[in-house]
Coordinates of C-alpha atoms in Angstrom, one line a residue:
X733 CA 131.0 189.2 103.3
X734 CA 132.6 186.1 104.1
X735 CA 130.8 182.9 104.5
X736 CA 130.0 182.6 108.3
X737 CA 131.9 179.7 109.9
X738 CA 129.5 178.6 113.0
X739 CA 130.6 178.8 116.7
X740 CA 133.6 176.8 117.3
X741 CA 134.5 176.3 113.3
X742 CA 136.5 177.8 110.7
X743 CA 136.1 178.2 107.1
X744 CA 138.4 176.4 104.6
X745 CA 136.2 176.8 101.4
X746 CA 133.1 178.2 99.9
X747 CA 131.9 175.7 98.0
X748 CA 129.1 177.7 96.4
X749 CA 125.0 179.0 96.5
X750 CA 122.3 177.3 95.1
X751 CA 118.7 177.9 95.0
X752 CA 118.2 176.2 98.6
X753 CA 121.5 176.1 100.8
X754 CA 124.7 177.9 100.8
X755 CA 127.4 175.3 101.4
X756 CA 131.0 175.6 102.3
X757 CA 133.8 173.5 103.9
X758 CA 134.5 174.3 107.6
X759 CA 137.0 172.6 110.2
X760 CA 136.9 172.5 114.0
X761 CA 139.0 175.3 115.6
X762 CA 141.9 174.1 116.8
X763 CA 141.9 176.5 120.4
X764 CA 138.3 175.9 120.7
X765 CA 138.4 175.6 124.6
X766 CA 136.3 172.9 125.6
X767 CA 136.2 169.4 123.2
X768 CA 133.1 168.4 121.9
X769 CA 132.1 165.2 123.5
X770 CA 133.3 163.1 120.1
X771 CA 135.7 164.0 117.7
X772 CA 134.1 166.1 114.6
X773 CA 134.7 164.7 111.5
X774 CA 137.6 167.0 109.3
X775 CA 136.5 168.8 107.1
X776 CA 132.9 169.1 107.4
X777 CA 130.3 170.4 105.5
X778 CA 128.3 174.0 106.8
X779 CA 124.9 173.9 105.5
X780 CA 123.2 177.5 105.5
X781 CA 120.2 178.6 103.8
X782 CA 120.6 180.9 100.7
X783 CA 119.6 184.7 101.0
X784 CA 116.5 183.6 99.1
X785 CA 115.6 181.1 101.3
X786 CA 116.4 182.3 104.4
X787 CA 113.1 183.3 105.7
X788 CA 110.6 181.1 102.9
X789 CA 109.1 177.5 104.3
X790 CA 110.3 175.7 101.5
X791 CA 113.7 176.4 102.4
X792 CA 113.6 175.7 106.4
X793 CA 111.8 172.7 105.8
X794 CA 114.4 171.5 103.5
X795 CA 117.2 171.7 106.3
X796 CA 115.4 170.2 108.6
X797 CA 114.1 167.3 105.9
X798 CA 117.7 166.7 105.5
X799 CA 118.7 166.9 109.5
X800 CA 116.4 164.4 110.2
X801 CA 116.9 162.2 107.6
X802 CA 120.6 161.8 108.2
X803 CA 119.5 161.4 112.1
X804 CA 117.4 158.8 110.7
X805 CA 118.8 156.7 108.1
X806 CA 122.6 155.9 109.3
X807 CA 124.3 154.2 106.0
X808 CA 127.5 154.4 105.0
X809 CA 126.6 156.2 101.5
X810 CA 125.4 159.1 103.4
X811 CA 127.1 161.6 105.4
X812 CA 127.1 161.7 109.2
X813 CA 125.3 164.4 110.7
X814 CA 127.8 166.2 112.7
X815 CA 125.6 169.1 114.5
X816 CA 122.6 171.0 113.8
X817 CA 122.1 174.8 115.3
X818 CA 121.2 178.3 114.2
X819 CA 123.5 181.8 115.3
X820 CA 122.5 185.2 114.1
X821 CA 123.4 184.3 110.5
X822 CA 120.2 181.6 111.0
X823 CA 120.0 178.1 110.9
X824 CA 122.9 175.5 109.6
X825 CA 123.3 172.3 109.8
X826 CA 126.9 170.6 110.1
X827 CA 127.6 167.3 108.3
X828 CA 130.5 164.8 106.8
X829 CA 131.9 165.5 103.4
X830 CA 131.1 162.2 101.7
X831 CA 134.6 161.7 99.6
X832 CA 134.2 160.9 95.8
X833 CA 133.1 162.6 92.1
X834 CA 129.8 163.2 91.1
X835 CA 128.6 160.8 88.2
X836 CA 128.7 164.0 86.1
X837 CA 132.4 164.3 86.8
X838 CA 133.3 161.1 86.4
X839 CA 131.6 161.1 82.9
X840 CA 133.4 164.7 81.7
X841 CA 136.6 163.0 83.2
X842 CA 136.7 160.2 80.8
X843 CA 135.4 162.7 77.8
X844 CA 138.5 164.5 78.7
X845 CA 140.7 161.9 77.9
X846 CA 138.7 161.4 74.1
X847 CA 136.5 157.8 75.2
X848 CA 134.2 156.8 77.4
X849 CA 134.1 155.2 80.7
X850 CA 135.3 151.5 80.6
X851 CA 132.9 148.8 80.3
X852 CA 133.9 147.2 83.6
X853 CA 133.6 150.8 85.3
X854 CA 130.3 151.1 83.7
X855 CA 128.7 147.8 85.1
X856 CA 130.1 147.9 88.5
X857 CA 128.6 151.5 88.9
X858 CA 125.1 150.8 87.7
X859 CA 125.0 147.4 90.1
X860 CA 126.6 149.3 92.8
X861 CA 124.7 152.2 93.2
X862 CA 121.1 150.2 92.6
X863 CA 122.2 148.4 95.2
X864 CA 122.9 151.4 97.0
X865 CA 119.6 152.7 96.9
X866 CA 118.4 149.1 97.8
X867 CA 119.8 149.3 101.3
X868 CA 118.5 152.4 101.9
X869 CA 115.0 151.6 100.7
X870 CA 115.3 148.4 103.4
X871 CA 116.7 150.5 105.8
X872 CA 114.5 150.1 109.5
X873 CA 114.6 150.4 113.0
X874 CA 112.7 149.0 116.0
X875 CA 109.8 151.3 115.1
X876 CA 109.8 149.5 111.5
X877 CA 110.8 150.6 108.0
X878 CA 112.5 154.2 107.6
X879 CA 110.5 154.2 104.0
X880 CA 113.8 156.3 103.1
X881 CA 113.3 158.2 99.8
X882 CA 116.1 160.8 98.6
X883 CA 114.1 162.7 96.6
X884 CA 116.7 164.4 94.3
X885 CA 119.1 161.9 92.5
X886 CA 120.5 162.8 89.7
X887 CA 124.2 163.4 88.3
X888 CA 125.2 165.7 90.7
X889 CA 124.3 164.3 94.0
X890 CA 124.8 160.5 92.9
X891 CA 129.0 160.0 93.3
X892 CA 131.7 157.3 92.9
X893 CA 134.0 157.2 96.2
X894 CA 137.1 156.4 96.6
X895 CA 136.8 152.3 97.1
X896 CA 134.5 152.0 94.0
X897 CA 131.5 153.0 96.4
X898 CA 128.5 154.8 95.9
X899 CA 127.4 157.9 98.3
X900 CA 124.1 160.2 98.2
X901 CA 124.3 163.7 98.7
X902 CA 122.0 166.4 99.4
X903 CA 118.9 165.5 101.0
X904 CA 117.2 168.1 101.0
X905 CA 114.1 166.5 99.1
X906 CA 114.4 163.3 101.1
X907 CA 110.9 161.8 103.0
X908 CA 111.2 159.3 105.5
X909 CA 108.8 157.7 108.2
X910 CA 106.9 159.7 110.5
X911 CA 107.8 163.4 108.9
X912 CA 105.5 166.1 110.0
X913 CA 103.0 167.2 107.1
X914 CA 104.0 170.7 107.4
X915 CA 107.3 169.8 106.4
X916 CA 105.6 168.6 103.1
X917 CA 106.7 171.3 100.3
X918 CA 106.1 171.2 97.0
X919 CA 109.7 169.5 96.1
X920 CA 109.6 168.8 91.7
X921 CA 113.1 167.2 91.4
X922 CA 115.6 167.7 88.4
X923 CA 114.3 167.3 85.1
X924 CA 115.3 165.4 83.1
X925 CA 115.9 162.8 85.8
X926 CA 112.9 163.3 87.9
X927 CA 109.5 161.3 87.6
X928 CA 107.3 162.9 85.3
X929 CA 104.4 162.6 88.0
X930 CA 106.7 163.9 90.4
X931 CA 107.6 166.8 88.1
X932 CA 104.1 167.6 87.7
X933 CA 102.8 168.1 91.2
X934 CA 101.4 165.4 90.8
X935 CA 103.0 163.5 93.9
X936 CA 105.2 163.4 96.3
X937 CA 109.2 161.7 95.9
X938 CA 108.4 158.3 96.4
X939 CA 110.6 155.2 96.4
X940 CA 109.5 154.5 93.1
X941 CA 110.1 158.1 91.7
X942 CA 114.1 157.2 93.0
X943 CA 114.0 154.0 91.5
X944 CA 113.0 155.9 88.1
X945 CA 115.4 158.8 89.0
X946 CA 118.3 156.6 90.0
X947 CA 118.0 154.3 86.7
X948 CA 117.7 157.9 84.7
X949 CA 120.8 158.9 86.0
X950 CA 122.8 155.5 85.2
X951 CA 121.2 155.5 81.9
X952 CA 123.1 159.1 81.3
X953 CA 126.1 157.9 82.2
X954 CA 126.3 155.2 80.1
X955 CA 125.3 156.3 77.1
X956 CA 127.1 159.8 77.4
X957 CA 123.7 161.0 75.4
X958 CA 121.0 163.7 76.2
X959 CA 118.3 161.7 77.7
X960 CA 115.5 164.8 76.0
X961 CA 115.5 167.0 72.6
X962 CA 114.6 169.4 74.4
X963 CA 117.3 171.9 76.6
X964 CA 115.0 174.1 79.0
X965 CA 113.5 172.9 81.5
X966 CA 109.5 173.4 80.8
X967 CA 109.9 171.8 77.5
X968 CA 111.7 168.7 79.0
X969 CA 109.2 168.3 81.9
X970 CA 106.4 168.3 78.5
X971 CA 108.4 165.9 76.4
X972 CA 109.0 163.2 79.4
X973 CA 105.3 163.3 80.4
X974 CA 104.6 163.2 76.3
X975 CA 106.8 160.8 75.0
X976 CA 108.8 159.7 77.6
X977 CA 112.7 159.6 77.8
X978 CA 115.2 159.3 74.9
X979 CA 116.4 155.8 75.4
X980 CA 117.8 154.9 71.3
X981 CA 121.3 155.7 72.9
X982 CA 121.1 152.9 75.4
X983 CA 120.6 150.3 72.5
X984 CA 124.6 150.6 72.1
X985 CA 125.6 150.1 75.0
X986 CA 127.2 146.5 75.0
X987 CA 128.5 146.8 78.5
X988 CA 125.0 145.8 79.5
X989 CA 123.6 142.7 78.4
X990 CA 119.9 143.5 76.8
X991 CA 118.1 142.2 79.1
X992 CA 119.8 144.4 81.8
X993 CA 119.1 147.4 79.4
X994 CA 115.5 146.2 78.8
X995 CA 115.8 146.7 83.0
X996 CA 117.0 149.8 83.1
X997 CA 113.8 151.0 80.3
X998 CA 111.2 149.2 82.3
X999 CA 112.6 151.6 85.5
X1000 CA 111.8 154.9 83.2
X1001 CA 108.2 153.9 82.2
X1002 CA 105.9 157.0 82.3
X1003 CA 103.6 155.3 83.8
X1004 CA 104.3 154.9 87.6
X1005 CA 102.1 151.5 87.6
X1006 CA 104.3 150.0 84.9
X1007 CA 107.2 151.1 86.4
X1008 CA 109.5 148.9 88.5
X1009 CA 108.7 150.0 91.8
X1010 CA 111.7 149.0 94.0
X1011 CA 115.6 149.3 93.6
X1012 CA 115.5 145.9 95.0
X1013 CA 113.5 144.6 92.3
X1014 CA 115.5 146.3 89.7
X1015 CA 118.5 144.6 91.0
X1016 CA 117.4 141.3 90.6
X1017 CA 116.0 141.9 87.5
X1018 CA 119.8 143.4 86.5
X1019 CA 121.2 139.8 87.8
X1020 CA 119.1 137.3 86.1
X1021 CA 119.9 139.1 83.1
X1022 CA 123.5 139.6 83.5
X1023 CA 125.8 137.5 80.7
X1024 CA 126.5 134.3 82.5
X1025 CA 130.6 133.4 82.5
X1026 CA 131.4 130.7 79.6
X1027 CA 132.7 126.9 81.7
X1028 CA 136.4 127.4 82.2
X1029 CA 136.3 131.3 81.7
X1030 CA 138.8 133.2 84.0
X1031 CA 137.7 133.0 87.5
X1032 CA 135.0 130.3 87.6
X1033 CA 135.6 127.5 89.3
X1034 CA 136.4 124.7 86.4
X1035 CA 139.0 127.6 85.1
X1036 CA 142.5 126.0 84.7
X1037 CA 144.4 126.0 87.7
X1038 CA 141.6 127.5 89.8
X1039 CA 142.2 126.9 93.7
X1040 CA 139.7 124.9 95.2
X1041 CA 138.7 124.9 99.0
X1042 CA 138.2 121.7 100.4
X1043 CA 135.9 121.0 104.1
X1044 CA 138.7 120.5 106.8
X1045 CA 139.8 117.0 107.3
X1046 CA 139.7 115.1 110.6
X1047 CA 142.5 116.8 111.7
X1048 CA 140.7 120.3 111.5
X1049 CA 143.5 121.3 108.6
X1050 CA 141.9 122.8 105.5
X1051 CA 143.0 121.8 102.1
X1052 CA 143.6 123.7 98.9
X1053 CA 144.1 121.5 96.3
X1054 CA 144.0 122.6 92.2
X1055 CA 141.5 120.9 89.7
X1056 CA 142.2 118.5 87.5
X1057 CA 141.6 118.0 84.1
X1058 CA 138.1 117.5 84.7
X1059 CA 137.6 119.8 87.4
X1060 CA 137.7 117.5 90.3
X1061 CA 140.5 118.6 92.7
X1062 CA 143.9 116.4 92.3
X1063 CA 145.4 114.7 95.2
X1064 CA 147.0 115.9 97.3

């Protein structure tokens, strides 16, 4: 059977089933008669729920966990919710196809070619998408905080757009302010990248499980290493919560100055209370220990011939002048 385009929609891909939704790319329908009252975005992304999920809790609580939250936290890393509805096929949920490749991608793309990402790729992803999942954790509204949490990062739903920005994807495990307790399901993440208390039952996704999920996820990508010994999934969920993640790879990574690396570990403590608790947090931490330009390195300000602005003059008319040889700008 073909996947079921909703009302007013037609299908250009199936983009596959997993254990929750069944996803596919759809378009508005060119004769539809009457216009929606905004454009839709093109293409959009159907959201169903999977035959084995169609009729269980977990599943409709999922779509509507991730209908809200798009309704809720408006950022440009996530998609747009476009329409939400439900036709004799059931629920779906319509939504903007976020444009970039996965982390996991990215990382196989680079293999491809026989090395591994570039050090300058490397950094400005692990900055960038922290600082991603900073804004989001800040996000508010008049009613306050959003206390947005995503729930699921890993590889897969963590991707590199087209202007070097970072996007989140599939929130179906997301919490937020104000969410109904029966929408509360018993969501365990993706091990390896999931918090081990989170894995366990022992919790909820919090902001700090993301924080530990997020810096599990850059930590992958750039080493290029398993992050466990173990393969299936019960014995990684024991070894994370026994010994913790496999972090000897990260050691090599030069890209990342140690204390930045020293960061990133402190992020994937087992222990929740040792953890760093806020993308924010890890950030700054990042920053203070990020390698600090040598005087007269390429695009400082004492670098030969850098331009200098100067305050406008009397006349209103702003100045560039070059440094001199002592970094003082020559006359003009």
């Amino acid at each position: 059977m073909p996947y079921p385009a909703p009302d007013g929609t037609e299908l250009i891909e199936h983009l596959g089933t997993g254990a929750t939704f069944d996803v596919a790319l759809v378009r508005p329908r060119s004769r539809t008669p009457v216009a929606p009252p905004a454009p839709l975005p093109v293409p959009l992304v159907c959201k169903r729920l999977a035959p084995g999920a169609l009729h269980a809790h977990a599943g409709r609580a999922a779509m509507i966990r991730e209908a809200r939250a798009l309704a809720l936290a408006r950022h440009p890393a996530l998609p747009t919710l476009a329409r939400v509805g439900a036709d004799r096929h059931g629920p779906f949920l319509l939504e903007s196809r976020r444009e970039g490749a996965s982390l996991r991608d990215v990382l196989d793309g680079w293999r491809d070619r026989g090395r591994p990402p570039p050090a300058s790729l490397l950094v400005h992803i692990v900055r960038t998408a922290i600082e991603t999942l900073a804004e989001l954790q800040e996000l508010e509204d008049a009613g306050g905080p959003l206390r947005f949490v995503h729930g699921d990062l890993g590889p897969d739903h963590v991707l590199l757009g087209p202007l070097g920005d970072i996007g989140l994807v599939d929130l179906g495990a997301a919490r937020f302010r104000g969410m109904d307790p029966d929408l509360e399901t018993a969501d365990r993440g993706t091990v390896p990248f999931v918090a081990p208390e989170i894995a366990r039952g022992e919790s909820p996704p919090t902001p700090r499980g993301d924080v530990y999920a997020m810096a599990a996820t850059l930590v992958a990508f750039a080493t290029g290493a398993p992050l466990t010994r173990a393969s299936e999934p019960a014995a990684m969920l024991l070894e994370i919560s026994e010994s913790g993640l496999c972090l000897d790879a990260l050691a090599a990574v030069e890209a990342l100055a140690p204390g930045q690396r020293r960061a990133l570990a402190r992020a994937l403590d087992r222990d929740p209370e040792r953890r760093i608790g806020t993308a924010r947090a890890l950030l700054d931490a990042l920053d203070a220990a990020a390698p600090r330009p040598a005087p007269g390195a390429p695009g400082t300000p004492d670098a030969p011939g850098a331009t200098l602005e100067r305050a406008p003059g009397p006349d209103g008319r702003q100045d560039r002048g070059h440094t001199g040889p002592e970094g003082s700008p020559s006359p003009a």
